[in-house]
JSON list of C-alpha atoms in Angstrom, two decimals:
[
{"chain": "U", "resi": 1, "resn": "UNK", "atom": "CA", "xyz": [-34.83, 85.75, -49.05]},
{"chain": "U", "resi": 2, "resn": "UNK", "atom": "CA", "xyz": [-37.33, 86.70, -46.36]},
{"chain": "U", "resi": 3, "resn": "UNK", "atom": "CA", "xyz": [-38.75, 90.79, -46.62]},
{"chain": "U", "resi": 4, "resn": "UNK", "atom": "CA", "xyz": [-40.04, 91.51, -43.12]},
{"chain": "U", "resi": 5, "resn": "UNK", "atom": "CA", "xyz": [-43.21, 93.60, -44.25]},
{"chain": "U", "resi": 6, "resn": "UNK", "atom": "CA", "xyz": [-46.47, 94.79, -43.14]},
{"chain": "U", "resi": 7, "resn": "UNK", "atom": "CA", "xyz": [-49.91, 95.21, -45.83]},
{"chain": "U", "resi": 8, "resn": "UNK", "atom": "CA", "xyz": [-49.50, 98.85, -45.69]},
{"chain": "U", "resi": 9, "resn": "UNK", "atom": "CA", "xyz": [-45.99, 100.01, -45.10]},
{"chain": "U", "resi": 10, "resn": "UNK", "atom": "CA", "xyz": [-45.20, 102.19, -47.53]},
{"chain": "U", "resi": 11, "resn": "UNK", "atom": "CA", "xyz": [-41.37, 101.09, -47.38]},
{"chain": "U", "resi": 12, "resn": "UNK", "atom": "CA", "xyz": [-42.30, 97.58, -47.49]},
{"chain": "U", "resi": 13, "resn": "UNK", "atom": "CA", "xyz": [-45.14, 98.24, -50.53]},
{"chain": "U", "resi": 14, "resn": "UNK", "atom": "CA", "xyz": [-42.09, 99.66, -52.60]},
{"chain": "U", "resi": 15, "resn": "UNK", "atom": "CA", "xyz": [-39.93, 96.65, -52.34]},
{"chain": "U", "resi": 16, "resn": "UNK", "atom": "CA", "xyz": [-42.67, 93.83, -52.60]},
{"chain": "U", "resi": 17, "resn": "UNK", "atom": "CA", "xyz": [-43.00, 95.91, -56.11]},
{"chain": "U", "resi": 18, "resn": "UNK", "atom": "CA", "xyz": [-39.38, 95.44, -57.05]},
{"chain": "U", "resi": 19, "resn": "UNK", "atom": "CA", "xyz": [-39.21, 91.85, -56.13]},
{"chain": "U", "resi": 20, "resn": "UNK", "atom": "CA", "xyz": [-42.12, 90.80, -58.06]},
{"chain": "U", "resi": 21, "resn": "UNK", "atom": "CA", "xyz": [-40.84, 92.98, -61.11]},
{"chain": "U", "resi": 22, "resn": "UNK", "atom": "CA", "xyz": [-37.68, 91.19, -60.99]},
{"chain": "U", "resi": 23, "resn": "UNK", "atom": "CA", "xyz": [-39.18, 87.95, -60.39]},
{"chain": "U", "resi": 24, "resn": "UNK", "atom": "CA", "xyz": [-36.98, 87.33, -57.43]},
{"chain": "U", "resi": 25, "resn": "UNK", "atom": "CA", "xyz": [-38.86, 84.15, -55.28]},
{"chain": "U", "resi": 26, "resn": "UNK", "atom": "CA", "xyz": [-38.92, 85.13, -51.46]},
{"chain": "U", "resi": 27, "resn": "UNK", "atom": "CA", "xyz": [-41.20, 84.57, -48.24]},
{"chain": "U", "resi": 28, "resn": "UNK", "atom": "CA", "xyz": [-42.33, 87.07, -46.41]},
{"chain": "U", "resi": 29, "resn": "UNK", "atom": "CA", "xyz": [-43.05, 87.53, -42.41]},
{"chain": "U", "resi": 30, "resn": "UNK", "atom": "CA", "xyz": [-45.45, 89.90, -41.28]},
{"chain": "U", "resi": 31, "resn": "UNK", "atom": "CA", "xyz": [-44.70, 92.33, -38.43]},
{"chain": "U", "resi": 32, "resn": "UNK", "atom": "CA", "xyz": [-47.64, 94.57, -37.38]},
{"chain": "U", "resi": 33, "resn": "UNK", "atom": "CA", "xyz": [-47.42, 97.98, -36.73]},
{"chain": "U", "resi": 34, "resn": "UNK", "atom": "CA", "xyz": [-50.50, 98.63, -35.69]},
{"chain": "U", "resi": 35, "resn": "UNK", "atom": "CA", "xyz": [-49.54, 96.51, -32.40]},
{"chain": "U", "resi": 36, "resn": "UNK", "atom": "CA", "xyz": [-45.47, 97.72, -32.14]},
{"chain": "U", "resi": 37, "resn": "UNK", "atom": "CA", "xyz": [-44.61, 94.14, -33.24]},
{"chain": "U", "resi": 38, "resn": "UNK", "atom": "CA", "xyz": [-41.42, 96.26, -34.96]},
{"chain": "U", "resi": 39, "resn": "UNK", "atom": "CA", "xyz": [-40.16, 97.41, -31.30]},
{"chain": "U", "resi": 40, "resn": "UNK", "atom": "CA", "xyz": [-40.12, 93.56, -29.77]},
{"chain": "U", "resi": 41, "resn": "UNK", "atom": "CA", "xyz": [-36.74, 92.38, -29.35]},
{"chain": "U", "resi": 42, "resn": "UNK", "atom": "CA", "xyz": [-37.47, 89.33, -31.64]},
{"chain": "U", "resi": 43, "resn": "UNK", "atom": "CA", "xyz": [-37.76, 92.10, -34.63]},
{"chain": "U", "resi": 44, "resn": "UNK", "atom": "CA", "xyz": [-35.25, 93.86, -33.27]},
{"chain": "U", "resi": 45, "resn": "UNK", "atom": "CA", "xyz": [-32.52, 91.28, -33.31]},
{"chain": "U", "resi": 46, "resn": "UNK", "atom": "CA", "xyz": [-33.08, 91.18, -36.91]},
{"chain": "U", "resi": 47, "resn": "UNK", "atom": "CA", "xyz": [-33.31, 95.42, -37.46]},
{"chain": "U", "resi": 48, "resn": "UNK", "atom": "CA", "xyz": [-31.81, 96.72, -34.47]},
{"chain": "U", "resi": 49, "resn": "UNK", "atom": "CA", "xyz": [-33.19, 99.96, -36.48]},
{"chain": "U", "resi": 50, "resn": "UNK", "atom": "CA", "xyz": [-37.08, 98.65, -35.53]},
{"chain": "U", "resi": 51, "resn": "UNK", "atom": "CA", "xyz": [-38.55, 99.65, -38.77]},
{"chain": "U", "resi": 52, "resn": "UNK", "atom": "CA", "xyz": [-40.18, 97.79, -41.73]},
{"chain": "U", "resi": 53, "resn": "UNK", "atom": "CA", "xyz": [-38.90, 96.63, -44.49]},
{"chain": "U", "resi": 54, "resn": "UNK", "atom": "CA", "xyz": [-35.68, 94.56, -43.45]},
{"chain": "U", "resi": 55, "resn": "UNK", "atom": "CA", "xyz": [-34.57, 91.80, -46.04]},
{"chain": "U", "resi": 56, "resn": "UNK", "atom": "CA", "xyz": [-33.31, 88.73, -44.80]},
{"chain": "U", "resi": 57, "resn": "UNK", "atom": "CA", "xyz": [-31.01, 87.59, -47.40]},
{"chain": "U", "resi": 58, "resn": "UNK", "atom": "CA", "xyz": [-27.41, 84.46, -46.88]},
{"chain": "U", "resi": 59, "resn": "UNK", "atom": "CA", "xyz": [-25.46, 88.20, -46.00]},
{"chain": "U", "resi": 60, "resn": "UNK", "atom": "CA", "xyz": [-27.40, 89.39, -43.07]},
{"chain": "U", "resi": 61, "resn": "UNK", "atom": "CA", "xyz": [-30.47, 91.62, -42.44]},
{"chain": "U", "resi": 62, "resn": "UNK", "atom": "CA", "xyz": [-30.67, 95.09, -44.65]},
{"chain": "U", "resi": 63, "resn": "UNK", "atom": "CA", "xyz": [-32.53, 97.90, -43.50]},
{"chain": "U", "resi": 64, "resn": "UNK", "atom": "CA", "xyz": [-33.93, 100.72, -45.16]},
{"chain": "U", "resi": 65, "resn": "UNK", "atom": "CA", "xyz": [-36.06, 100.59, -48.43]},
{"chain": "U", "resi": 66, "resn": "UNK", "atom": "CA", "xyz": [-33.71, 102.16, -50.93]},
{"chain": "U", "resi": 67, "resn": "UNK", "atom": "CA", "xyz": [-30.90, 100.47, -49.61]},
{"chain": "U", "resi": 68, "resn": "UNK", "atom": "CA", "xyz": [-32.61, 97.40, -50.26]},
{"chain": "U", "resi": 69, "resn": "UNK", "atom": "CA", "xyz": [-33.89, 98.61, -53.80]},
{"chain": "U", "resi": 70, "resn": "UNK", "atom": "CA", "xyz": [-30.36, 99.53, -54.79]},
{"chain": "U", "resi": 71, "resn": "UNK", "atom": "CA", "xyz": [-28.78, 96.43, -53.50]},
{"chain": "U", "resi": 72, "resn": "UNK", "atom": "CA", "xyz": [-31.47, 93.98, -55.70]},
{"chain": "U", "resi": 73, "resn": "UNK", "atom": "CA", "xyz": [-30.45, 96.35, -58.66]},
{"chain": "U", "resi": 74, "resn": "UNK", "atom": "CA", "xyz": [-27.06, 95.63, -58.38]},
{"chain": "U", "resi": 75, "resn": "UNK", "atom": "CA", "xyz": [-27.71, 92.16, -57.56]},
{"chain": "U", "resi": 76, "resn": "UNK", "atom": "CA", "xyz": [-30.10, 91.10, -59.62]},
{"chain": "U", "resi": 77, "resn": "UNK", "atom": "CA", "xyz": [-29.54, 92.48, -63.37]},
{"chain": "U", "resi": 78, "resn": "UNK", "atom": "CA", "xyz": [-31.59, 90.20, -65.41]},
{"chain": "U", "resi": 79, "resn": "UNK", "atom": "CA", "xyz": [-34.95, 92.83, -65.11]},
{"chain": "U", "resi": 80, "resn": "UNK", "atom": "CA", "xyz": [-33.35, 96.55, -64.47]},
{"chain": "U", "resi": 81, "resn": "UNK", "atom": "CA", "xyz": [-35.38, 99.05, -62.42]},
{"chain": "U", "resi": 82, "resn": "UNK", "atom": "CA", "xyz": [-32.57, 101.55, -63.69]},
{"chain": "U", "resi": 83, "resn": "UNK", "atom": "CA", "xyz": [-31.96, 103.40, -66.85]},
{"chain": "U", "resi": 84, "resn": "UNK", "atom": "CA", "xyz": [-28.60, 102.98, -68.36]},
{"chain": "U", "resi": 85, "resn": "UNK", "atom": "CA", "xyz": [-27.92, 106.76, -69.14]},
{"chain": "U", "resi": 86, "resn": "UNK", "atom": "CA", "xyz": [-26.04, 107.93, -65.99]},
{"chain": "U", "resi": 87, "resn": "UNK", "atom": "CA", "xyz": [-27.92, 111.12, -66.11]},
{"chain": "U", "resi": 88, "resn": "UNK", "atom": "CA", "xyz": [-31.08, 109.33, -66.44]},
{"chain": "U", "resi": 89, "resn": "UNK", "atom": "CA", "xyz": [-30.23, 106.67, -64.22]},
{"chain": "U", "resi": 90, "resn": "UNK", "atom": "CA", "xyz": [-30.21, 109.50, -61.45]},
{"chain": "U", "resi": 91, "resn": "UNK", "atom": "CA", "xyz": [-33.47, 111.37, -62.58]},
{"chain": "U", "resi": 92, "resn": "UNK", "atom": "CA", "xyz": [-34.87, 108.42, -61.18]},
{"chain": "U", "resi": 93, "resn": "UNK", "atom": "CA", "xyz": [-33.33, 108.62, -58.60]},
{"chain": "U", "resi": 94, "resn": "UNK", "atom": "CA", "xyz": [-33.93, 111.99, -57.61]},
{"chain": "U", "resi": 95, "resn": "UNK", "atom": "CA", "xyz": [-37.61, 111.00, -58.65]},
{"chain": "U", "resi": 96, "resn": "UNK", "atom": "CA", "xyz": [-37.25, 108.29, -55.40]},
{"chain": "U", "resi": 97, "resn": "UNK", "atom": "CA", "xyz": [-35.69, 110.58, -52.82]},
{"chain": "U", "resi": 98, "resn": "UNK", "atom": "CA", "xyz": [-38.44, 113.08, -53.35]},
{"chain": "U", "resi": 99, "resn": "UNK", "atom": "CA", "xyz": [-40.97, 110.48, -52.06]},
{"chain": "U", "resi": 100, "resn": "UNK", "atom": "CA", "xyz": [-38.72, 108.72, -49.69]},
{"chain": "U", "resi": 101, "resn": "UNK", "atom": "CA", "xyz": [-36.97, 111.41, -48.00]},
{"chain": "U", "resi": 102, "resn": "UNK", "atom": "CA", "xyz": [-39.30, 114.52, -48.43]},
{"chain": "U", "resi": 103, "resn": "UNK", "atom": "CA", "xyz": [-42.69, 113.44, -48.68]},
{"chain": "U", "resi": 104, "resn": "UNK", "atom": "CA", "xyz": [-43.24, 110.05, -46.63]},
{"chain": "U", "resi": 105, "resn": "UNK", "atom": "CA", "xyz": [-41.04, 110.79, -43.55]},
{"chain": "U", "resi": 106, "resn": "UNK", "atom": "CA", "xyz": [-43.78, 113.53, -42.30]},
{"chain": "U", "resi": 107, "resn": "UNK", "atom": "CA", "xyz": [-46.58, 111.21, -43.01]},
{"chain": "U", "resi": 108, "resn": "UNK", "atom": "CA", "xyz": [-45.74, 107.79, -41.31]},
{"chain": "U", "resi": 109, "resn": "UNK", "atom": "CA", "xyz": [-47.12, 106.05, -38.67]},
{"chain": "U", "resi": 110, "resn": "UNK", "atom": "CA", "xyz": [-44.76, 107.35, -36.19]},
{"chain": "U", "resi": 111, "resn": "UNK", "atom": "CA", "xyz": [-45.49, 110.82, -37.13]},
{"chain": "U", "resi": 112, "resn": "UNK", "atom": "CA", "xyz": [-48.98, 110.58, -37.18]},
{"chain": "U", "resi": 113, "resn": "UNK", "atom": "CA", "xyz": [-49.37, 108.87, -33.73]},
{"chain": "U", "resi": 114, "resn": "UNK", "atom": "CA", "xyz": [-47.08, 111.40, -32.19]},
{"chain": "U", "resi": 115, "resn": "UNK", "atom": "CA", "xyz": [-49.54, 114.03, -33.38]},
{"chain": "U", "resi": 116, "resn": "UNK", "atom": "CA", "xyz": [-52.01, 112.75, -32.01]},
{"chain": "U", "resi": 117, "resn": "UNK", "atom": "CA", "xyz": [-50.67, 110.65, -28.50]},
{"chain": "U", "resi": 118, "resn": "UNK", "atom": "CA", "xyz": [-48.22, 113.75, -27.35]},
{"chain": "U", "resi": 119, "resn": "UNK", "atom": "CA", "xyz": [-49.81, 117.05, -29.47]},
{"chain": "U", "resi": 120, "resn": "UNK", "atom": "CA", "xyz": [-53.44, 115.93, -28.80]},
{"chain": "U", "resi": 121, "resn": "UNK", "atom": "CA", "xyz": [-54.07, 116.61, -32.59]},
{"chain": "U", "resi": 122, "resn": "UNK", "atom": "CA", "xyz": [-57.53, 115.37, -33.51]},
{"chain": "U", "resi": 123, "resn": "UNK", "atom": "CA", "xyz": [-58.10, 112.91, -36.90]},
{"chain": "U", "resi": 124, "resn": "UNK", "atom": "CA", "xyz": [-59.52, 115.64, -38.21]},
{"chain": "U", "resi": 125, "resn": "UNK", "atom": "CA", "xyz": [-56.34, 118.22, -38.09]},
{"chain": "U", "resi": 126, "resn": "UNK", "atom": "CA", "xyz": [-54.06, 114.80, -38.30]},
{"chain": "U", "resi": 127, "resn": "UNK", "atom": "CA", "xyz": [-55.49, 114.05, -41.75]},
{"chain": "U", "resi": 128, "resn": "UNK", "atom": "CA", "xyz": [-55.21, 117.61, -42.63]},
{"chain": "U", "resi": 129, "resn": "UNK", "atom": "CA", "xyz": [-51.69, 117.56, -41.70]},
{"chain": "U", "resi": 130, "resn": "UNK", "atom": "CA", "xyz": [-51.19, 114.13, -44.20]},
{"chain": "U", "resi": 131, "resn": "UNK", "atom": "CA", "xyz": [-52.83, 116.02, -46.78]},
{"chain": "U", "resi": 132, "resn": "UNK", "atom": "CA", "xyz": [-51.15, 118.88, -46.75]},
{"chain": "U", "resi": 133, "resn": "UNK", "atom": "CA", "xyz": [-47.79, 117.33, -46.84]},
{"chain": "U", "resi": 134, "resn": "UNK", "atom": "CA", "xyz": [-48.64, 114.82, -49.87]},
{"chain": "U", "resi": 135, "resn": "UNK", "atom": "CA", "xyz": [-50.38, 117.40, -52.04]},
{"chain": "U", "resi": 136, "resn": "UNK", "atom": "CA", "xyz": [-46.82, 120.28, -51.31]},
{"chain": "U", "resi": 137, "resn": "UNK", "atom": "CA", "xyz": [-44.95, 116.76, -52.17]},
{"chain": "U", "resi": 138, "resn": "UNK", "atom": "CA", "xyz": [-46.92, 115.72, -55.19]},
{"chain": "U", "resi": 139, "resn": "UNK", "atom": "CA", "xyz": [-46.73, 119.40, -56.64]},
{"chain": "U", "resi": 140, "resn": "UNK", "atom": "CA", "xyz": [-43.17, 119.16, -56.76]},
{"chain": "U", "resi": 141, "resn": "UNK", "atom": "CA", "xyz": [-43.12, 115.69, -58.85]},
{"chain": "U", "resi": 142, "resn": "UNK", "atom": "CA", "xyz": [-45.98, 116.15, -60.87]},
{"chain": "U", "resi": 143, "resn": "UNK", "atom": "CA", "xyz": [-43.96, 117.27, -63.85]},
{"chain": "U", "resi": 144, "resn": "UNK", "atom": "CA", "xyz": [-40.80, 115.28, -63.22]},
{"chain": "U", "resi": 145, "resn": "UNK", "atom": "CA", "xyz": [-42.99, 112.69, -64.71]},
{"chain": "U", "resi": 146, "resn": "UNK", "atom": "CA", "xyz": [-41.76, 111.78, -68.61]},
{"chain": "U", "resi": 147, "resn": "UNK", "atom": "CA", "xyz": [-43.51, 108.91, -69.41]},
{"chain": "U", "resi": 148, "resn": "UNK", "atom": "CA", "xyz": [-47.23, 108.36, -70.28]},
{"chain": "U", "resi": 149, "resn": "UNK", "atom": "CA", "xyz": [-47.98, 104.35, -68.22]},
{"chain": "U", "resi": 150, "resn": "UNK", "atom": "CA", "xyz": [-44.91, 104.64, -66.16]},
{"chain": "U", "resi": 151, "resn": "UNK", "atom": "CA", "xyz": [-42.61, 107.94, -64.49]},
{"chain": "U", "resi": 152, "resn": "UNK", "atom": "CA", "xyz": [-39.76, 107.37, -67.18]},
{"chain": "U", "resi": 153, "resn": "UNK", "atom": "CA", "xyz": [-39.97, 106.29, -69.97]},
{"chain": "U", "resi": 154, "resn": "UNK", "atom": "CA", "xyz": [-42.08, 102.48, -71.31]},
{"chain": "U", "resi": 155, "resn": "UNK", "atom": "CA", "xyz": [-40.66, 100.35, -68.86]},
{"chain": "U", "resi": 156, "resn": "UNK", "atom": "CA", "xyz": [-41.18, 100.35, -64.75]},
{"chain": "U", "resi": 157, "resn": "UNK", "atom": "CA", "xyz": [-38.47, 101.69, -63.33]},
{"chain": "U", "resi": 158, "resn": "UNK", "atom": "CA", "xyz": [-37.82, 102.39, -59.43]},
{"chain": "U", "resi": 159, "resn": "UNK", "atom": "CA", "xyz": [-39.86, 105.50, -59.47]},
{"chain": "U", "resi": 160, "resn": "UNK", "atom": "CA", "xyz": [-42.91, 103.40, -60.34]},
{"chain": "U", "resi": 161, "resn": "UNK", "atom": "CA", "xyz": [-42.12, 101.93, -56.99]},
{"chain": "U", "resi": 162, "resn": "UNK", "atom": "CA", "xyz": [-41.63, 104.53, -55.07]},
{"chain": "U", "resi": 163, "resn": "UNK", "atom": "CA", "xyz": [-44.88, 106.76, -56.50]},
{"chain": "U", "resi": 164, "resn": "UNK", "atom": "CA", "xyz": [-47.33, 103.87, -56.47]},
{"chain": "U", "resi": 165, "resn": "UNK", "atom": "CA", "xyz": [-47.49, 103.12, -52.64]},
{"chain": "U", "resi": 166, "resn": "UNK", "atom": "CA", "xyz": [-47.34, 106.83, -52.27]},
{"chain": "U", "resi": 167, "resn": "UNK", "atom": "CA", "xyz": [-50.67, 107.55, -53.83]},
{"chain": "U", "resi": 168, "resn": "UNK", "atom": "CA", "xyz": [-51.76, 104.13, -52.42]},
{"chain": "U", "resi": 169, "resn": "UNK", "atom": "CA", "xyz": [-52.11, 106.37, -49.14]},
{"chain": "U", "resi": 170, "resn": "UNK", "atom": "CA", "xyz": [-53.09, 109.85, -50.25]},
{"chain": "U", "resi": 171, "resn": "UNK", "atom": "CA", "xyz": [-56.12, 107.80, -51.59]},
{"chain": "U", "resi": 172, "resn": "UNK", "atom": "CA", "xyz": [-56.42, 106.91, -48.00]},
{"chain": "U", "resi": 173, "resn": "UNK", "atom": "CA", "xyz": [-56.61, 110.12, -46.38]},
{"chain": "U", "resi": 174, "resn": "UNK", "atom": "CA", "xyz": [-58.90, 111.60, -49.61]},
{"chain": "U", "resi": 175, "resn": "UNK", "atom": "CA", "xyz": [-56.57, 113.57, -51.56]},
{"chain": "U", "resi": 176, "resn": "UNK", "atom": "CA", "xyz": [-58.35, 114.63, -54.43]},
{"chain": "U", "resi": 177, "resn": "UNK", "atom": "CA", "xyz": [-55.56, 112.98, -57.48]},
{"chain": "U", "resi": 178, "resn": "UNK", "atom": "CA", "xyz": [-57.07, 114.77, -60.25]},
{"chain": "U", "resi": 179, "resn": "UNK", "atom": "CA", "xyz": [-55.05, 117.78, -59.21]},
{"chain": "U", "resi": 180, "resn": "UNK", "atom": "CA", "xyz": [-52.26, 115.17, -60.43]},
{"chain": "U", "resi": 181, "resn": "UNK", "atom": "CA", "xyz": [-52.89, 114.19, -63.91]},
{"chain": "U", "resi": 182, "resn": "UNK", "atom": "CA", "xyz": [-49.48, 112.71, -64.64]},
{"chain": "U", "resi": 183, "resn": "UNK", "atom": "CA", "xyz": [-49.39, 111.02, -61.38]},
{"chain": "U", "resi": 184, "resn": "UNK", "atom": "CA", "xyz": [-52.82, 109.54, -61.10]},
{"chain": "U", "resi": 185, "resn": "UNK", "atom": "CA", "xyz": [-52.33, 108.61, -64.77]},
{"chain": "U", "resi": 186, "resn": "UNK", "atom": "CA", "xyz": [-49.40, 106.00, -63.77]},
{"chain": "U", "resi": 187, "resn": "UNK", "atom": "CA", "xyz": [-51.10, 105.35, -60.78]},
{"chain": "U", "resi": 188, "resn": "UNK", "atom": "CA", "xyz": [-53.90, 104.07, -62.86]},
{"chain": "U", "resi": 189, "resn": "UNK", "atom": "CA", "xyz": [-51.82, 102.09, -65.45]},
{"chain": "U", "resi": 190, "resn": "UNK", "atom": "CA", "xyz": [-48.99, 100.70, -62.82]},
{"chain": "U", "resi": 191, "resn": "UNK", "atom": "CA", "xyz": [-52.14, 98.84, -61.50]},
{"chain": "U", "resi": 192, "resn": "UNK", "atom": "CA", "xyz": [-53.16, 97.13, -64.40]},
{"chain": "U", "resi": 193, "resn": "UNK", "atom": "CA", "xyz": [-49.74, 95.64, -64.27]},
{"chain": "U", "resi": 194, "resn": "UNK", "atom": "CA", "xyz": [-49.95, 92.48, -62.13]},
{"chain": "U", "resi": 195, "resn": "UNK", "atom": "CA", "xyz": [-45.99, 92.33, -60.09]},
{"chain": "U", "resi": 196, "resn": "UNK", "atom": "CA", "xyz": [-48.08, 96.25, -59.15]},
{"chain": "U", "resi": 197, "resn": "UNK", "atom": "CA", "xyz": [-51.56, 94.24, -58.64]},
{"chain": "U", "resi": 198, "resn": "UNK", "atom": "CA", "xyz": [-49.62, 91.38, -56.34]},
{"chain": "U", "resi": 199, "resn": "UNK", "atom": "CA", "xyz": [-48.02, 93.70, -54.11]},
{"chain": "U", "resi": 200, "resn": "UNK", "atom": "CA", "xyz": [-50.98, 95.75, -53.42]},
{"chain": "U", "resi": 201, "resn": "UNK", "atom": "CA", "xyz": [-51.49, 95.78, -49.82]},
{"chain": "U", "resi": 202, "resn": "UNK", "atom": "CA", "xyz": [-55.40, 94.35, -50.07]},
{"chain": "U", "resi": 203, "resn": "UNK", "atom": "CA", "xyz": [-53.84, 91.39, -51.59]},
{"chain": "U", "resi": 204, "resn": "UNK", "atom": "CA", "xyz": [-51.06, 90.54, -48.92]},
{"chain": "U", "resi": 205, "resn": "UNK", "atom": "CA", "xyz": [-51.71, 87.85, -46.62]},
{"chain": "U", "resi": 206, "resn": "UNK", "atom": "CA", "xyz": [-51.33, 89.93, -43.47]},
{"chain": "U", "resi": 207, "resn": "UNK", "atom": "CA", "xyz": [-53.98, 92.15, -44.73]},
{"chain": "U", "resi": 208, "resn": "UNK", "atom": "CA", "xyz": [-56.72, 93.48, -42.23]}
]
């Protein structure tokens, strides 16, 4: 397998997660956001989509990080990221969407440069904008949060891998976590755990 990835995607950051917790060997290829690289036909022959991640796998290319999360669950079974309970099995879930498809879609890169390149929005209202966003996002998953060292329950699940690169970047743009004692909590103990510690973005090899 080959994840297409950049140090701080947040998509990207979520899957590294899941492959090292399921101890799945892979390479990875760096494609740089910061310079379009995802928008060159090269990438785009891969991920006609031009976004990160994209896993390169003997089927094809798969886009989007959930998809890709959900197809190593069901792929790889040895290491579940899933409860077993259907009902909890989709608290988790609905833990995941809450991050993926309500908070980080109003806070990516592509967001954030069109607020600045075609609104004129200075860093000072753009980071404003981020925070605003996380913290309305973080209030609303603060006490989904179950477990004590990880979102549900005593093992990592794929919440753990959704939240962690989530607060990676509100750190980034200063959002004060103690507001978040659950979160910041799991935040803190997720890092402690190294398959969390190898996919941290300062240790990638594309890191700035």
């Amino acid at each position: 397998m080959k994840l297409y990835t950049y140090f701080r995607s947040s998509a990207a950051y979520r899957v590294r997660i899941a492959l090292n917790l399921k101890g799945i060997a892979h390479e990875m290829s760096a494609v740089n956001l910061l310079k379009a690289e995802q928008t060159s036909e090269q990438y785009t022959n891969k991920n006609s989509q031009g976004l990160l991640p994209a896993l390169e796998t003997e089927q094809g290319v798969l886009a989007q990080s959930l998809a890709i999360l959900e197809w190593l669950e069901e792929t790889h079974t040895e290491t579940p990221l899933l409860p077993s309970d259907a009902w909890q099995k989709a608290q988790v879930r609905s833990f995941c969407y809450a991050i993926a498809c309500d908070i980080h879609p109003i806070d990516n890169l592509r967001v954030l440069k069109y607020l600045s390149s075609e609104l004129n929005v200075d860093d000072e209202q753009k980071n404003a904008w981020y925070r605003h966003w996380v913290i309305e996002g973080f209030k609303k998953i603060e006490n989904l949060i179950t477990g004590d060292k990880f979102c549900f329950g005593d093992k990592p699940t794929l919440a753990d891998a959704c939240l962690i690169p989530q607060v990676f970047n509100a750190l980034r743009f200063n959002v004060d976590m103690s507001q978040f004692p659950k979160i910041d909590a799991v935040y803190k103990h997720c890092n402690t755990v190294q398959a969390f510690i190898d996919a941290a973005p300062e240790n990638q090899f594309d890191a700035a």
